[in-house]
CSV table of C-alpha atoms in Angstrom, one decimal:
chain,number,residue,atom,x,y,z
A,419,MET,CA,34.5,86.4,81.6
A,420,THR,CA,36.6,83.8,83.4
A,421,THR,CA,38.1,80.9,81.5
A,422,ALA,CA,40.9,78.4,81.9
A,423,PHE,CA,42.8,76.3,79.4
A,424,GLY,CA,43.9,72.7,79.8
A,425,LYS,CA,47.5,71.5,79.4
A,426,ALA,CA,47.3,71.6,75.6
A,427,ALA,CA,46.6,75.3,75.8
A,428,LEU,CA,45.1,76.8,72.7
A,429,SER,CA,45.0,73.6,70.7
A,430,ALA,CA,42.7,72.0,73.3
A,431,ARG,CA,39.0,72.5,74.0
A,432,ILE,CA,38.6,75.1,76.8
A,433,ARG,CA,37.3,73.9,80.2
A,434,PRO,CA,35.5,76.2,82.6
A,435,HIS,CA,37.2,77.7,85.7
A,436,PRO,CA,36.5,75.4,88.6
A,437,HIS,CA,35.2,78.2,90.9
A,438,ARG,CA,33.3,80.4,88.4
A,439,PRO,CA,32.1,78.1,85.6
A,440,ILE,CA,30.8,79.4,82.3
A,441,ALA,CA,29.3,77.6,79.3
A,442,ILE,CA,31.6,76.9,76.4
A,443,LEU,CA,29.9,75.8,73.2
A,444,ASP,CA,31.4,73.0,71.1
A,445,GLY,CA,32.8,74.4,67.8
A,446,VAL,CA,34.0,77.6,69.4
A,447,SER,CA,37.8,77.8,68.8
A,448,PRO,CA,40.1,78.3,71.8
A,449,ALA,CA,41.7,81.3,70.0
A,450,ALA,CA,38.3,82.9,69.6
A,451,THR,CA,37.5,82.3,73.2
A,452,LEU,CA,40.8,83.8,74.3
A,453,VAL,CA,40.0,87.0,72.4
A,454,GLU,CA,36.7,87.1,74.1
A,455,ALA,CA,38.3,86.6,77.6
A,456,LEU,CA,40.6,89.5,76.8
A,457,GLU,CA,37.8,91.9,75.8
A,458,PRO,CA,38.0,94.0,79.0
A,459,ILE,CA,41.6,94.8,78.1
A,460,ARG,CA,41.2,95.0,74.3
A,461,ALA,CA,38.1,97.2,74.5
A,462,ASP,CA,40.0,100.4,75.1
A,463,PRO,CA,43.8,100.0,74.8
A,464,THR,CA,44.4,103.6,75.7
A,465,ARG,CA,43.1,102.9,79.2
A,466,ALA,CA,44.6,99.4,79.7
A,467,ALA,CA,47.8,98.1,81.2
A,468,VAL,CA,49.6,94.9,80.0
A,469,LEU,CA,51.9,93.6,82.7
A,470,LEU,CA,54.1,90.5,82.2
A,471,ASP,CA,56.6,88.4,84.1
A,472,ILE,CA,59.7,87.5,82.2
A,473,ASP,CA,61.3,84.2,83.2
A,474,GLY,CA,58.9,81.3,82.4
A,475,THR,CA,56.4,83.8,80.8
A,476,LEU,CA,58.0,85.8,78.0
A,477,ALA,CA,61.4,83.9,78.2
A,478,PRO,CA,61.6,80.1,78.4
A,479,ILE,CA,63.2,78.8,81.6
A,480,VAL,CA,66.9,77.9,80.9
A,481,ARG,CA,69.6,76.1,82.8
A,482,HIS,CA,71.6,79.2,83.5
A,483,ALA,CA,69.6,82.4,84.4
A,484,ALA,CA,72.2,84.5,82.5
A,485,ASP,CA,71.2,82.7,79.2
A,486,ALA,CA,67.5,83.8,79.4
A,487,HIS,CA,66.2,85.6,76.3
A,488,VAL,CA,62.8,86.5,74.8
A,489,PRO,CA,62.2,84.8,71.5
A,490,GLU,CA,62.1,87.3,68.6
A,491,ALA,CA,58.6,86.3,67.6
A,492,THR,CA,57.4,87.2,71.2
A,493,ARG,CA,59.4,90.4,71.3
A,494,THR,CA,58.0,91.6,68.0
A,495,LEU,CA,54.4,91.2,69.3
A,496,LEU,CA,55.4,93.0,72.5
A,497,ILE,CA,56.8,95.9,70.5
A,498,GLU,CA,53.5,96.3,68.7
A,499,ILE,CA,51.6,96.0,72.0
A,500,ALA,CA,53.8,98.7,73.5
A,501,GLY,CA,52.7,101.0,70.7
A,502,ARG,CA,49.0,100.4,71.2
A,503,TYR,CA,48.4,100.0,75.0
A,504,ARG,CA,48.6,102.8,77.5
A,505,VAL,CA,50.9,101.0,80.0
A,506,VAL,CA,53.1,98.1,79.2
A,507,ALA,CA,55.6,96.7,81.7
A,508,CYS,CA,57.7,93.7,82.6
A,509,VAL,CA,57.6,92.7,86.3
A,510,SER,CA,60.5,90.6,87.4
A,511,GLY,CA,62.5,89.3,90.3
A,512,ARG,CA,65.6,90.3,88.4
A,513,ARG,CA,67.1,93.8,88.7
A,514,ALA,CA,65.1,96.2,86.5
A,515,THR,CA,68.2,97.0,84.3
A,516,THR,CA,68.8,93.3,83.8
A,517,ALA,CA,65.1,92.8,82.9
A,518,ARG,CA,65.4,95.5,80.2
A,519,GLN,CA,68.6,93.9,78.8
A,520,ILE,CA,66.7,90.6,78.4
A,521,VAL,CA,63.6,92.0,76.8
A,522,ALA,CA,65.5,94.7,74.9
A,523,ILE,CA,62.6,97.2,74.5
A,524,GLY,CA,63.4,100.6,75.9
A,525,THR,CA,59.9,102.1,75.5
A,526,ILE,CA,58.2,100.1,78.2
A,527,ALA,CA,58.5,100.1,82.0
A,528,TYR,CA,60.3,97.5,84.1
A,529,ILE,CA,59.5,96.6,87.7
A,530,GLY,CA,62.5,94.8,89.2
A,531,ASN,CA,63.6,93.0,92.4
A,532,HIS,CA,60.0,91.9,93.1
A,533,GLY,CA,58.6,95.5,93.2
A,534,GLY,CA,61.7,97.1,94.8
A,535,GLU,CA,62.7,98.9,91.7
A,536,LEU,CA,60.9,100.9,89.0
A,537,LEU,CA,62.6,101.7,85.7
A,538,ARG,CA,60.3,103.9,83.7
A,539,PRO,CA,60.2,104.0,79.9
A,540,ARG,CA,63.3,105.5,78.4
A,541,ALA,CA,64.8,106.2,81.9
A,542,THR,CA,68.5,105.5,82.4
A,543,ARG,CA,68.3,104.6,86.1
A,544,PRO,CA,65.7,102.8,88.2
A,545,GLU,CA,63.9,104.3,91.1
A,546,VAL,CA,64.9,102.1,94.1
A,547,ASP,CA,63.0,101.7,97.3
A,548,PRO,CA,65.3,103.5,99.9
A,549,GLU,CA,64.6,100.9,102.5
A,550,LEU,CA,65.7,98.1,100.2
A,551,ALA,CA,68.8,100.0,99.0
A,552,ALA,CA,70.0,100.5,102.6
A,553,TRP,CA,70.6,96.7,102.9
A,554,THR,CA,72.9,96.3,99.8
A,555,THR,CA,76.2,96.3,101.6
A,556,ARG,CA,75.0,94.0,104.4
A,557,MET,CA,73.5,91.6,101.9
A,558,ARG,CA,76.7,91.4,99.8
A,559,ASN,CA,78.8,90.8,102.9
A,560,PHE,CA,76.5,87.9,103.9
A,561,ALA,CA,76.7,86.4,100.4
A,562,ASP,CA,80.5,86.6,100.5
A,563,GLN,CA,80.6,84.8,103.9
A,564,VAL,CA,78.2,81.9,103.1
A,565,PHE,CA,79.0,81.1,99.5
A,566,THR,CA,81.9,78.7,99.8
A,567,SER,CA,84.1,76.5,97.6
A,568,GLU,CA,81.8,73.6,98.5
A,569,HIS,CA,78.8,75.4,96.9
A,570,GLN,CA,80.9,76.0,93.8
A,571,ARG,CA,82.0,72.4,93.7
A,572,VAL,CA,78.4,71.2,93.5
A,573,ARG,CA,77.7,73.9,90.9
A,574,VAL,CA,75.5,76.2,92.9
A,575,ARG,CA,75.6,79.6,91.2
A,576,SER,CA,75.2,83.0,93.0
A,577,GLU,CA,73.5,86.0,91.5
A,578,ASP,CA,74.1,89.5,92.9
A,579,LYS,CA,70.9,91.6,92.7
A,580,ASP,CA,72.1,94.5,94.8
A,581,ALA,CA,70.1,94.2,98.0
A,582,ILE,CA,69.0,90.6,97.1
A,583,VAL,CA,71.2,87.6,96.4
A,584,ALA,CA,70.0,84.5,94.6
A,585,PHE,CA,71.4,80.9,94.6
A,586,HIS,CA,70.6,78.8,91.7
A,587,TRP,CA,71.1,75.0,91.3
A,588,ARG,CA,69.2,74.2,88.1
A,589,GLY,CA,71.3,72.0,85.9
A,590,ALA,CA,73.8,71.1,88.6
A,591,PRO,CA,75.3,67.6,88.0
A,592,ASP,CA,73.7,66.4,91.3
A,593,GLU,CA,70.7,68.7,91.9
A,594,GLU,CA,69.8,67.1,95.2
A,595,ALA,CA,73.3,67.7,96.6
A,596,ALA,CA,73.2,71.3,95.3
A,597,ALA,CA,69.7,71.8,96.8
A,598,ALA,CA,71.0,70.5,100.2
A,599,ALA,CA,73.9,72.9,100.1
A,600,VAL,CA,71.5,75.8,99.4
A,601,ARG,CA,69.3,74.8,102.3
A,602,GLN,CA,72.3,75.4,104.5
A,603,ILE,CA,72.5,78.9,103.2
A,604,ALA,CA,68.8,79.4,103.9
A,605,GLU,CA,69.3,78.3,107.5
A,606,LEU,CA,72.1,80.8,108.0
A,607,ALA,CA,70.1,83.5,106.4
A,608,GLU,CA,67.2,83.0,108.8
A,609,GLN,CA,69.6,83.0,111.7
A,610,GLU,CA,70.9,86.4,110.6
A,611,GLY,CA,67.4,87.8,110.3
A,612,PHE,CA,67.1,87.8,106.5
A,613,ALA,CA,64.0,86.7,104.7
A,614,VAL,CA,64.3,83.6,102.4
A,615,HIS,CA,62.2,82.9,99.4
A,616,TRP,CA,62.2,79.6,97.4
A,617,GLY,CA,61.5,79.7,93.7
A,618,ARG,CA,61.9,77.3,90.8
A,619,LYS,CA,65.3,75.8,91.7
A,620,VAL,CA,66.5,79.0,93.2
A,621,LEU,CA,66.7,80.5,96.7
A,622,GLU,CA,66.6,84.2,97.2
A,623,VAL,CA,67.9,85.8,100.4
A,624,ARG,CA,66.2,89.1,100.9
A,625,PRO,CA,66.3,91.9,103.5
A,626,PRO,CA,63.5,91.8,106.0
A,627,VAL,CA,61.5,94.5,104.1
A,628,VAL,CA,58.3,94.2,102.2
A,629,LEU,CA,59.0,93.2,98.6
A,630,ASP,CA,55.8,92.7,96.6
A,631,LYS,CA,55.2,92.7,92.9
A,632,GLY,CA,51.6,94.0,93.6
A,633,LEU,CA,53.0,97.0,95.4
A,634,GLY,CA,55.4,97.7,92.5
A,635,ILE,CA,52.5,97.6,90.1
A,636,ALA,CA,50.4,99.9,92.2
A,637,ARG,CA,53.3,102.4,92.2
A,638,LEU,CA,53.6,102.2,88.4
A,639,LEU,CA,49.9,102.7,87.8
A,640,ARG,CA,49.6,105.5,90.3
A,641,GLY,CA,48.2,108.5,88.3
A,642,ALA,CA,48.0,106.6,85.1
A,643,PRO,CA,44.7,106.9,83.2
A,644,VAL,CA,44.1,103.1,83.3
A,645,THR,CA,40.9,101.3,84.1
A,646,ALA,CA,41.7,97.7,83.1
A,647,ALA,CA,44.8,95.6,83.7
A,648,LEU,CA,46.2,92.3,82.6
A,649,TYR,CA,48.9,90.4,84.4
A,650,VAL,CA,50.6,87.2,83.2
A,651,GLY,CA,53.0,85.1,85.4
A,652,ASP,CA,54.2,81.6,86.2
A,653,ASP,CA,55.6,81.5,89.7
A,654,THR,CA,54.8,82.0,93.4
A,655,THR,CA,55.8,85.7,93.5
A,656,ASP,CA,53.2,86.4,90.7
A,657,LEU,CA,50.5,85.7,93.3
A,658,ASP,CA,51.4,89.1,94.8
A,659,ALA,CA,50.7,90.7,91.5
A,660,PHE,CA,47.4,88.9,91.2
A,661,ARG,CA,46.4,90.0,94.7
A,662,GLY,CA,47.6,93.5,94.1
A,663,LEU,CA,45.5,93.9,91.0
A,664,HIS,CA,42.4,92.5,92.8
A,665,ALA,CA,43.0,95.0,95.6
A,666,LEU,CA,43.0,97.8,93.1
A,667,VAL,CA,39.7,96.6,91.7
A,668,ARG,CA,38.2,96.4,95.2
A,669,SER,CA,39.4,99.9,96.0
A,670,GLY,CA,37.8,101.3,92.8
A,671,ARG,CA,41.1,102.2,91.3
A,672,LEU,CA,40.6,99.7,88.5
A,673,ALA,CA,37.3,98.7,86.9
A,674,SER,CA,38.6,95.2,85.9
A,675,ALA,CA,41.7,93.0,86.2
A,676,LEU,CA,42.5,89.8,84.4
A,677,CYS,CA,45.1,87.5,86.0
A,678,VAL,CA,46.7,84.8,83.8
A,679,ALA,CA,48.7,81.8,85.0
A,680,VAL,CA,51.3,80.2,82.8
A,681,SER,CA,51.3,76.5,83.4
A,682,SER,CA,54.3,74.2,83.5
A,683,ASP,CA,55.5,71.1,85.4
A,684,GLU,CA,57.1,73.4,88.0
A,685,ALA,CA,54.3,76.0,88.4
A,686,PRO,CA,52.8,76.2,91.9
A,687,ALA,CA,49.3,74.9,92.2
A,688,GLU,CA,48.2,78.1,94.0
A,689,LEU,CA,48.8,80.1,90.9
A,690,GLY,CA,46.2,78.2,88.8
A,691,LEU,CA,43.7,78.4,91.7
A,692,GLU,CA,43.9,82.2,92.0
A,693,ALA,CA,44.1,82.9,88.2
A,694,ASP,CA,41.2,83.9,86.0
A,695,LEU,CA,42.8,82.2,83.0
A,696,THR,CA,45.5,79.5,82.6
A,697,ILE,CA,47.6,79.1,79.4
A,698,ASP,CA,50.2,76.6,78.6
A,699,GLY,CA,53.9,77.8,78.6
A,700,THR,CA,55.6,80.5,76.7
A,701,ALA,CA,53.9,79.4,73.5
A,702,GLY,CA,50.6,80.1,75.1
A,703,VAL,CA,51.8,83.6,76.2
A,704,ARG,CA,52.7,84.3,72.6
A,705,GLU,CA,49.2,83.3,71.5
A,706,LEU,CA,47.8,85.7,74.2
A,707,LEU,CA,49.9,88.6,73.0
A,708,GLY,CA,48.7,88.0,69.5
A,709,ALA,CA,45.1,88.0,70.7
A,710,LEU,CA,45.7,91.4,72.3
A,711,LEU,CA,46.4,92.7,68.8
A,712,GLN,CA,43.3,91.3,67.1
């Protein structure tokens, strides 16, 4: 079943997905319909995977990335889900170890650096794509060269993610000036042959290698006795996860996949268009987690 929620999320009447409409009866509660939409995942938790982005999905977006945290009510639900479902993982653009620190649950897996790292449950070190790791020194040298006192003056913040470097400007006193300074970094990165990726008030400079949340998920699920998977995300890179799960369904590796977009004022339009279900913000995610346990 494919359903989408309006801006008021679970408190609003559900509207059909624009491409695959279904009938919704008046008087049926949004929460009940959410449980129904999740039935392919809930039907057999021992053969299901629950995969979740962190920033903007489990954790509210904050001014400084280092301040991100998962609300305790959400984390409590996730702990219970981890005890019930076969595979539970957080999939993030952050380093896998940083993602684990934010979520603070050691019994689930973490896919970091957009699929470039895999930290398995209870593991102490992530498995890093060798091709990605080979770029670490060159990437750090580039960041040291281009991040100047002018960027610091306009309150651009750099984030070292080993073979990736991110430049944030959310909350800068003059966000337009900070964004302009970051665009200069992007131009230099492209001249040097690096890949650039724009997110929600952040630029990531990456090595010219394939980084794809969908590929990271496929690696995690390889060999796992899973037939159904759920993915929840809020940003452009989550499209790779959507497409990766759909590819696993087409190949016969999965019987079903449910892709959920988390709406916000900054969420890309493409995310809602490719999602099977749209929920409103991190509060909607918490409702979804609760529905997985009903």
